[in-house]
Tab-separated table of C-alpha atoms and ligand atoms in Angstrom:
chain	number	residue	atom	x	y	z
A	435	UNK	CA	-0.886	-128.835	159.495
A	436	UNK	CA	0.012	-132.460	159.702
A	437	UNK	CA	-2.139	-133.969	162.357
A	438	UNK	CA	-0.408	-136.293	164.798
A	439	UNK	CA	-2.741	-139.375	165.140
A	440	UNK	CA	-2.289	-139.091	168.867
A	441	UNK	CA	-3.468	-135.384	168.809
A	442	UNK	CA	-6.069	-134.251	171.329
A	443	UNK	CA	-8.994	-133.283	169.173
A	444	UNK	CA	-12.613	-132.205	170.169
A	445	UNK	CA	-15.861	-132.820	168.440
A	446	UNK	CA	-15.463	-129.650	166.725
A	447	UNK	CA	-12.164	-130.677	165.103
A	448	UNK	CA	-10.076	-128.295	167.284
A	449	UNK	CA	-6.506	-129.551	167.825
A	450	UNK	CA	-5.597	-129.006	171.407
A	451	UNK	CA	-1.782	-128.448	171.599
A	452	UNK	CA	-1.466	-125.813	174.273
A	453	UNK	CA	-1.444	-126.788	178.043
A	454	UNK	CA	-1.781	-124.220	180.795
A	455	UNK	CA	-0.721	-125.519	184.137
A	456	UNK	CA	-1.463	-123.943	187.354
A	457	UNK	CA	1.378	-124.616	189.878
A	458	UNK	CA	-0.413	-123.340	192.852
A	459	UNK	CA	-3.688	-121.697	193.910
A	460	UNK	CA	-1.980	-119.425	196.408
A	461	UNK	CA	-0.643	-115.970	195.599
A	462	UNK	CA	1.390	-113.098	197.167
A	463	UNK	CA	-1.129	-110.556	195.895
A	464	UNK	CA	-4.919	-110.293	196.313
A	465	UNK	CA	-6.178	-108.797	193.133
A	466	UNK	CA	-9.875	-108.282	193.908
A	467	UNK	CA	-11.179	-109.550	190.557
A	468	UNK	CA	-9.281	-112.774	190.907
A	469	UNK	CA	-8.895	-113.708	194.689
A	470	UNK	CA	-10.818	-113.314	197.909
A	471	UNK	CA	-9.267	-110.825	200.316
A	472	UNK	CA	-8.483	-113.563	202.746
A	473	UNK	CA	-6.786	-115.677	200.163
A	474	UNK	CA	-8.041	-119.073	198.911
A	475	UNK	CA	-9.301	-121.621	201.595
A	476	UNK	CA	-6.126	-123.578	202.362
A	477	UNK	CA	-6.244	-127.251	201.733
A	478	UNK	CA	-3.994	-130.125	202.673
A	479	UNK	CA	-0.724	-130.214	200.526
A	480	UNK	CA	-1.613	-133.722	199.479
A	481	UNK	CA	-4.414	-132.339	197.305
A	482	UNK	CA	-2.063	-130.566	194.984
A	483	UNK	CA	0.454	-131.891	192.452
A	484	UNK	CA	4.091	-132.105	193.475
A	485	UNK	CA	6.603	-130.920	191.027
A	486	UNK	CA	7.348	-134.519	189.935
A	487	UNK	CA	3.622	-135.008	189.377
A	488	UNK	CA	3.477	-131.911	187.274
A	489	UNK	CA	6.346	-133.115	185.126
A	490	UNK	CA	5.082	-136.722	184.633
A	491	UNK	CA	1.610	-135.503	183.696
A	492	UNK	CA	3.144	-132.703	181.367
A	493	UNK	CA	5.199	-135.450	179.677
A	494	UNK	CA	1.980	-137.303	178.882
A	495	UNK	CA	0.477	-134.261	177.272
A	496	UNK	CA	3.533	-133.729	175.214
A	497	UNK	CA	3.262	-137.243	173.833
A	498	UNK	CA	-0.130	-136.356	172.861
A	499	UNK	CA	0.939	-133.497	170.681
A	500	UNK	CA	1.095	-130.413	173.134
A	501	UNK	CA	3.494	-127.979	171.717
A	502	UNK	CA	3.265	-125.177	174.211
A	503	UNK	CA	3.186	-125.133	177.941
A	504	UNK	CA	2.329	-122.030	179.902
A	505	UNK	CA	2.817	-121.922	183.826
A	506	UNK	CA	0.414	-119.930	185.740
A	507	UNK	CA	-1.523	-119.881	189.088
A	508	UNK	CA	-2.115	-118.293	191.598
A	509	UNK	CA	1.389	-116.984	191.441
A	510	UNK	CA	3.551	-119.801	189.867
A	511	UNK	CA	6.800	-118.435	191.273
A	512	UNK	CA	5.830	-118.937	194.827
A	513	UNK	CA	5.825	-122.748	194.326
A	514	UNK	CA	8.475	-124.146	196.607
A	515	UNK	CA	10.645	-125.829	194.060
A	516	UNK	CA	9.663	-123.689	191.105
A	517	UNK	CA	13.345	-123.217	189.982
A	518	UNK	CA	13.870	-126.972	189.686
A	519	UNK	CA	10.435	-127.511	188.042
A	520	UNK	CA	11.098	-124.819	185.488
A	521	UNK	CA	14.471	-126.215	184.554
A	522	UNK	CA	13.004	-129.749	184.176
A	523	UNK	CA	9.952	-128.658	182.079
A	524	UNK	CA	12.517	-126.628	179.977
A	525	UNK	CA	14.004	-129.985	178.760
A	526	UNK	CA	10.744	-130.998	177.087
A	527	UNK	CA	10.351	-130.414	173.465
A	528	UNK	CA	7.787	-127.562	173.958
A	529	UNK	CA	7.633	-123.782	173.944
A	530	UNK	CA	7.710	-122.958	177.644
A	531	UNK	CA	6.083	-119.784	178.857
A	532	UNK	CA	4.946	-118.151	182.153
A	533	UNK	CA	2.462	-115.719	183.498
A	534	UNK	CA	3.435	-114.022	186.655
A	535	UNK	CA	2.695	-110.963	188.740
A	536	UNK	CA	6.424	-110.288	188.597
A	537	UNK	CA	6.965	-109.783	192.406
A	538	UNK	CA	9.746	-112.438	192.502
A	539	UNK	CA	11.045	-112.210	188.923
A	540	UNK	CA	14.398	-110.859	189.962
A	541	UNK	CA	15.117	-114.132	191.592
A	542	UNK	CA	14.312	-116.079	188.391
A	543	UNK	CA	16.043	-114.337	185.518
A	544	UNK	CA	18.714	-116.827	185.155
A	545	UNK	CA	16.368	-119.764	185.569
A	546	UNK	CA	14.048	-118.402	182.897
A	547	UNK	CA	17.038	-118.168	180.546
A	548	UNK	CA	18.323	-121.719	181.319
A	549	UNK	CA	14.705	-123.172	180.866
A	550	UNK	CA	14.519	-121.533	177.470
A	551	UNK	CA	11.570	-119.182	178.450
A	552	UNK	CA	11.631	-116.217	175.930
A	553	UNK	CA	8.360	-114.589	176.706
A	554	UNK	CA	7.000	-113.523	180.005
A	555	UNK	CA	3.414	-112.376	180.561
A	556	UNK	CA	3.193	-109.855	183.563
A	557	UNK	CA	-0.182	-108.567	185.092
A	558	UNK	CA	-0.164	-104.835	185.825
A	559	UNK	CA	-3.556	-103.259	185.955
A	560	UNK	CA	-2.575	-99.783	186.723
A	561	UNK	CA	0.515	-97.480	186.147
A	562	UNK	CA	-0.380	-95.465	189.214
A	563	UNK	CA	1.092	-96.829	192.447
A	564	UNK	CA	-1.882	-96.144	194.670
A	565	UNK	CA	-4.494	-97.504	192.308
A	566	UNK	CA	-2.232	-100.746	191.597
A	567	UNK	CA	-1.740	-101.294	195.310
A	568	UNK	CA	-5.520	-100.881	195.987
A	569	UNK	CA	-6.470	-103.325	193.251
A	570	UNK	CA	-3.896	-105.939	194.381
A	571	UNK	CA	-4.443	-105.156	198.091
A	572	UNK	CA	-0.648	-105.254	198.548
A	573	UNK	CA	2.210	-102.808	198.150
A	574	UNK	CA	4.501	-104.239	195.474
A	575	UNK	CA	4.081	-101.594	192.745
A	576	UNK	CA	7.741	-100.367	192.755
A	577	UNK	CA	9.205	-103.785	192.871
A	578	UNK	CA	6.919	-105.130	189.910
A	579	UNK	CA	7.847	-101.965	187.853
A	580	UNK	CA	11.583	-102.582	188.485
A	581	UNK	CA	11.258	-106.232	187.548
A	582	UNK	CA	9.317	-105.439	184.307
A	583	UNK	CA	12.479	-103.262	183.433
A	584	UNK	CA	14.657	-106.008	184.404
A	585	UNK	CA	12.990	-108.534	182.001
A	586	UNK	CA	13.149	-105.872	179.165
A	587	UNK	CA	16.717	-105.278	179.906
A	588	UNK	CA	17.448	-108.990	179.618
A	589	UNK	CA	15.687	-109.231	176.191
A	590	UNK	CA	12.676	-111.103	177.258
A	591	UNK	CA	9.574	-110.503	175.305
A	592	UNK	CA	7.282	-108.827	177.815
A	593	UNK	CA	3.531	-108.936	177.604
A	594	UNK	CA	1.521	-106.799	180.135
A	595	UNK	CA	-1.908	-107.928	181.034
A	596	UNK	CA	-4.403	-105.190	181.963
A	597	UNK	CA	-7.840	-106.188	183.278
A	598	UNK	CA	-9.936	-103.245	182.365
A	599	UNK	CA	-12.580	-102.307	184.859
A	600	UNK	CA	-15.084	-99.532	184.517
A	601	UNK	CA	-14.466	-96.438	186.724
A	602	UNK	CA	-11.223	-98.040	187.847
A	603	UNK	CA	-8.528	-98.014	185.295
A	604	UNK	CA	-10.274	-97.286	182.014
A	605	UNK	CA	-8.802	-93.775	182.066
A	606	UNK	CA	-5.298	-95.377	181.913
A	607	UNK	CA	-5.901	-97.093	178.534
A	608	UNK	CA	-4.085	-94.229	176.644
A	609	UNK	CA	-1.103	-94.298	179.143
A	610	UNK	CA	-0.472	-97.962	178.681
A	611	UNK	CA	-0.769	-97.593	174.931
A	612	UNK	CA	1.857	-94.594	175.044
A	613	UNK	CA	4.113	-97.071	177.048
A	614	UNK	CA	4.213	-99.099	173.816
A	615	UNK	CA	5.519	-96.144	171.808
A	616	UNK	CA	9.224	-96.282	173.101
A	617	UNK	CA	9.380	-99.651	174.484
A	618	UNK	CA	9.153	-103.087	172.651
A	619	UNK	CA	6.355	-104.480	174.972
A	620	UNK	CA	2.900	-105.852	174.180
A	621	UNK	CA	0.112	-104.556	176.257
A	622	UNK	CA	-3.089	-106.584	176.327
A	623	UNK	CA	-6.274	-105.175	177.594
A	624	UNK	CA	-8.473	-107.886	178.952
A	625	UNK	CA	-12.221	-107.563	179.341
A	626	UNK	CA	-13.166	-108.234	183.005
A	627	UNK	CA	-14.650	-111.800	183.331
A	628	UNK	CA	-17.040	-113.216	185.889
A	629	UNK	CA	-15.787	-115.731	188.343
A	630	UNK	CA	-16.927	-116.923	191.786
A	631	UNK	CA	-17.368	-113.998	194.115
A	632	UNK	CA	-15.333	-111.465	192.020
A	633	UNK	CA	-17.695	-108.526	192.122
A	634	UNK	CA	-18.443	-108.746	188.420
A	635	UNK	CA	-21.466	-107.290	186.696
A	636	UNK	CA	-22.186	-106.405	183.121
A	637	UNK	CA	-21.722	-102.686	183.796
A	638	UNK	CA	-18.164	-103.053	185.018
A	639	UNK	CA	-16.710	-104.613	181.869
A	640	UNK	CA	-15.282	-102.281	179.310
A	641	UNK	CA	-15.766	-103.792	176.023
A	642	UNK	CA	-13.357	-104.448	173.118
A	643	UNK	CA	-15.306	-101.652	171.168
A	644	UNK	CA	-14.934	-99.131	173.858
A	645	UNK	CA	-11.356	-99.833	174.485
A	646	UNK	CA	-10.711	-99.257	170.778
A	647	UNK	CA	-12.718	-96.153	170.840
A	648	UNK	CA	-10.772	-94.666	173.716
A	649	UNK	CA	-7.526	-95.511	171.750
A	650	UNK	CA	-8.786	-93.803	168.583
A	651	UNK	CA	-10.089	-90.753	170.451
A	652	UNK	CA	-6.652	-90.296	171.978
A	653	UNK	CA	-4.204	-91.193	169.199
A	654	UNK	CA	-6.414	-90.789	166.097
A	655	UNK	CA	-7.659	-93.570	163.937
A	656	UNK	CA	-5.046	-93.002	161.116
A	657	UNK	CA	-2.330	-93.608	163.731
A	658	UNK	CA	-3.479	-97.041	164.800
A	659	UNK	CA	-2.556	-99.998	162.562
A	660	UNK	CA	-4.045	-103.456	162.766
A	661	UNK	CA	-1.350	-106.140	162.683
A	662	UNK	CA	-1.747	-109.674	161.849
A	663	UNK	CA	-2.708	-111.919	164.754
A	664	UNK	CA	-0.992	-115.225	165.221
A	665	UNK	CA	-3.061	-118.361	164.758
A	666	UNK	CA	-4.998	-119.185	167.967
A	667	UNK	CA	-4.180	-115.633	169.311
A	668	UNK	CA	-6.675	-114.605	171.847
A	669	UNK	CA	-6.053	-110.897	171.317
A	670	UNK	CA	-6.864	-108.665	168.280
A	671	UNK	CA	-3.475	-106.701	167.968
A	672	UNK	CA	-2.459	-103.229	166.937
A	673	UNK	CA	0.474	-100.818	166.702
A	674	UNK	CA	0.793	-97.107	166.902
A	675	UNK	CA	2.207	-95.447	163.785
A	676	UNK	CA	5.487	-94.695	165.734
A	677	UNK	CA	5.213	-97.601	168.093
A	678	UNK	CA	8.188	-99.799	169.110
A	679	UNK	CA	5.777	-102.163	170.848
A	680	UNK	CA	2.155	-103.294	170.210
A	681	UNK	CA	-1.139	-103.520	171.998
A	682	UNK	CA	-4.116	-105.859	171.846
A	683	UNK	CA	-7.545	-106.562	173.252
A	684	UNK	CA	-8.700	-109.942	174.575
A	685	UNK	CA	-12.488	-109.812	174.309
A	686	UNK	CA	-13.488	-112.886	176.183
A	687	UNK	CA	-16.766	-111.550	177.233
A	688	UNK	CA	-18.238	-109.627	174.203
A	689	UNK	CA	-16.555	-111.630	171.494
A	690	UNK	CA	-14.846	-114.878	172.693
A	691	UNK	CA	-12.252	-116.586	170.554
A	692	UNK	CA	-13.742	-120.083	171.153
A	693	UNK	CA	-13.591	-121.053	167.326
A	694	UNK	CA	-9.893	-121.436	167.393
A	695	UNK	CA	-9.499	-122.461	170.972
A	696	UNK	CA	-6.532	-124.944	171.443
A	697	UNK	CA	-6.283	-124.648	175.181
A	698	UNK	CA	-6.308	-127.249	177.884
A	699	UNK	CA	-6.257	-126.194	181.578
A	700	UNK	CA	-4.702	-128.363	184.343
A	701	UNK	CA	-5.416	-126.890	187.880
A	702	UNK	CA	-2.976	-127.127	190.725
A	703	UNK	CA	-5.073	-130.022	192.219
A	704	UNK	CA	-4.660	-131.952	189.004
A	705	UNK	CA	-7.940	-131.469	187.355
A	706	UNK	CA	-8.499	-130.885	183.623
A	707	UNK	CA	-10.873	-127.959	182.858
A	708	UNK	CA	-11.504	-128.033	179.126
A	709	UNK	CA	-12.720	-124.397	179.138
A	710	UNK	CA	-12.296	-121.501	181.618
A	711	UNK	CA	-16.008	-121.508	181.927
A	712	UNK	CA	-16.760	-125.224	181.987
A	713	UNK	CA	-18.398	-126.430	185.167
A	714	UNK	CA	-17.037	-129.964	184.681
A	715	UNK	CA	-13.665	-131.062	185.696
A	716	UNK	CA	-11.606	-134.350	185.106
A	717	UNK	CA	-9.528	-135.571	187.940
A	718	UNK	CA	-6.227	-136.633	186.374
A	719	UNK	CA	-4.167	-136.548	189.536
A	720	UNK	CA	-5.969	-139.315	191.386
A	721	UNK	CA	-5.706	-141.497	188.381
A	722	UNK	CA	-2.006	-140.684	187.804
A	723	UNK	CA	-1.386	-141.529	191.481
A	724	UNK	CA	-3.063	-144.903	190.925
A	725	UNK	CA	-0.985	-145.444	187.793
A	726	UNK	CA	-4.084	-145.541	185.845
A	727	UNK	CA	-4.234	-144.667	182.050
A	728	UNK	CA	-4.548	-140.952	182.034
A	729	UNK	CA	-4.428	-140.602	178.315
A	730	UNK	CA	-7.972	-141.898	177.860
A	731	UNK	CA	-9.143	-139.436	180.532
A	732	UNK	CA	-7.478	-136.560	178.553
A	733	UNK	CA	-9.093	-137.503	175.271
A	734	UNK	CA	-12.389	-137.803	176.895
A	735	UNK	CA	-12.230	-134.552	178.795
A	736	UNK	CA	-11.454	-132.634	175.502
A	737	UNK	CA	-13.918	-134.659	173.258
A	738	UNK	CA	-16.705	-133.377	175.693
A	739	UNK	CA	-15.655	-129.670	175.376
A	740	UNK	CA	-18.532	-127.364	174.446
A	741	UNK	CA	-18.482	-125.304	171.318
A	742	UNK	CA	-18.145	-121.934	173.272
A	743	UNK	CA	-18.072	-120.491	176.797
A	744	UNK	CA	-18.353	-123.840	178.447
A	745	UNK	CA	-21.766	-124.170	176.972
A	746	UNK	CA	-23.346	-120.878	178.027
A	747	UNK	CA	-24.864	-118.959	175.060
A	748	UNK	CA	-23.777	-115.585	176.415
A	749	UNK	CA	-22.722	-113.907	179.630
A	750	UNK	CA	-25.989	-112.512	180.407
A	751	UNK	CA	-27.120	-111.978	183.941
A	752	UNK	CA	-28.615	-115.512	184.228
A	753	UNK	CA	-25.348	-117.060	183.266
A	754	UNK	CA	-23.586	-115.337	186.142
A	755	UNK	CA	-26.247	-115.939	188.657
A	756	UNK	CA	-26.268	-119.690	187.902
A	757	UNK	CA	-22.617	-120.042	187.436
A	758	UNK	CA	-20.769	-122.472	189.689
A	759	UNK	CA	-17.164	-121.869	188.852
A	760	UNK	CA	-13.891	-121.676	190.759
A	761	UNK	CA	-12.335	-118.401	191.279
A	762	UNK	CA	-9.773	-117.325	188.686
A	763	UNK	CA	-6.757	-118.108	191.031
A	764	UNK	CA	-7.952	-121.614	191.592
A	765	UNK	CA	-8.396	-122.337	187.910
A	766	UNK	CA	-5.219	-120.889	186.622
A	767	UNK	CA	-5.542	-117.855	184.403
B	1195	SAM	N1	-0.448	-114.455	189.216
B	1195	SAM	C1	-0.190	-114.511	187.831
B	1195	SAM	C2	-0.559	-113.119	187.202
B	1195	SAM	O1	-1.310	-112.365	187.865
B	1195	SAM	O2	-0.131	-112.863	186.061
B	1195	SAM	C3	-0.925	-115.621	187.042
B	1195	SAM	C4	-2.234	-115.985	187.382
B	1195	SAM	S1	-3.368	-114.796	186.903
B	1195	SAM	C5	-4.905	-115.712	187.512
B	1195	SAM	C6	-3.450	-114.877	185.249
B	1195	SAM	C7	-4.292	-113.847	184.461
B	1195	SAM	O3	-5.637	-113.877	184.773
B	1195	SAM	C8	-3.787	-112.494	184.965
B	1195	SAM	O4	-3.363	-111.702	183.755
B	1195	SAM	C9	-4.986	-111.779	185.446
B	1195	SAM	O5	-5.110	-110.389	185.221
B	1195	SAM	C10	-6.087	-112.589	184.811
B	1195	SAM	N2	-7.421	-112.545	185.467
B	1195	SAM	C11	-7.565	-112.877	186.757
B	1195	SAM	N3	-8.961	-112.658	187.040
B	1195	SAM	C12	-9.553	-112.171	185.972
B	1195	SAM	C13	-10.906	-111.740	185.609
B	1195	SAM	N4	-11.834	-111.825	186.382
B	1195	SAM	N5	-11.092	-111.190	184.216
B	1195	SAM	C14	-10.067	-111.148	183.497
B	1195	SAM	N6	-8.812	-111.611	183.704
B	1195	SAM	C15	-8.535	-112.041	184.858
B	1196	SF4	FE1	-2.614	-113.253	192.239
B	1196	SF4	FE2	-2.416	-113.074	189.587
B	1196	SF4	FE3	-4.738	-113.524	190.746
B	1196	SF4	FE4	-3.510	-111.113	191.020
B	1196	SF4	S1	-4.313	-112.001	189.093
B	1196	SF4	S2	-4.394	-112.331	192.765
B	1196	SF4	S3	-1.381	-111.838	191.023
B	1196	SF4	S4	-3.116	-114.960	190.744
């Protein structure tokens, strides 16, 4: 790869060319592993980036070599002028992608197309209505399933994110994999990660190893093929012998993918988090509003990135007890 002299590079030589922007901390669901039941503490609107500010800051990142932007949240599609913002970001020379719970997707199909979004990540932790609605503490299962079908019908590449939690949905792993037999979707099982107040403990996570064992027990080792992982991919990916689609596991807890990390996170209140688990933040929005040089802040924030897990050696019990981190919905997953 030819390095752009402006590239954002950390001390370990990792080029950071993938920006994840959280458009809002708020959400129309309340997934218990992500968000407190009462929602996030509401703060004055002035604390958050306007769409024009998101666009202005994104343009700076693109100048510094960012090639891919993913919009996330909270739920990105509830931002008031999400359509306008998507269309404007779609004009930048980047791959634009989005992670959504799909509740509002039917209202955005044409906007996605116009903005050049080809791939949509949708979170769905259960294929059973009662269980999904219990996890998300809302009743949108049917609507979400219909919207996933709509995305597939409209030729979007759909990735389904499933957070696997012990005694909750691990028994559904085979059903999710079976879904990839006839549908060209990519299911990604995600190890349950610890964040502020999300009821995490070591026993609730189902590891990469266990997920693969469940898959092998159900489908047979010979019927599961390893496929090549894309560079910087966070999942290890597989296909069933007769599968239209694929599945993978994101093992952020038992085997994080820090070595090839190229991600920068920008929170809805305009702070850089150089790692999901870093406890430091860099306030870009205040500097941007004062018309200060944000490029220097960006370089410094990434230069200080730790080698792995925001500096923690492992997710042992001490790490979780001492962790001072935002909830996932206020980071931007
Ligand atoms: N609302 C959108 C959605 O749900 O897809 C975008 C934001 S959500 C925070 C992004 C991703 O983070 C989702 O796939 C969600 O499952 C994942 N996530 C949230 N909390 C998590 C946790 N504790 N462990 C693992 N993944 C988590
Ligand atoms: Fe909302 Fe997504 Fe968090 Fe669920 S995972 S509460 S949909 S932000």
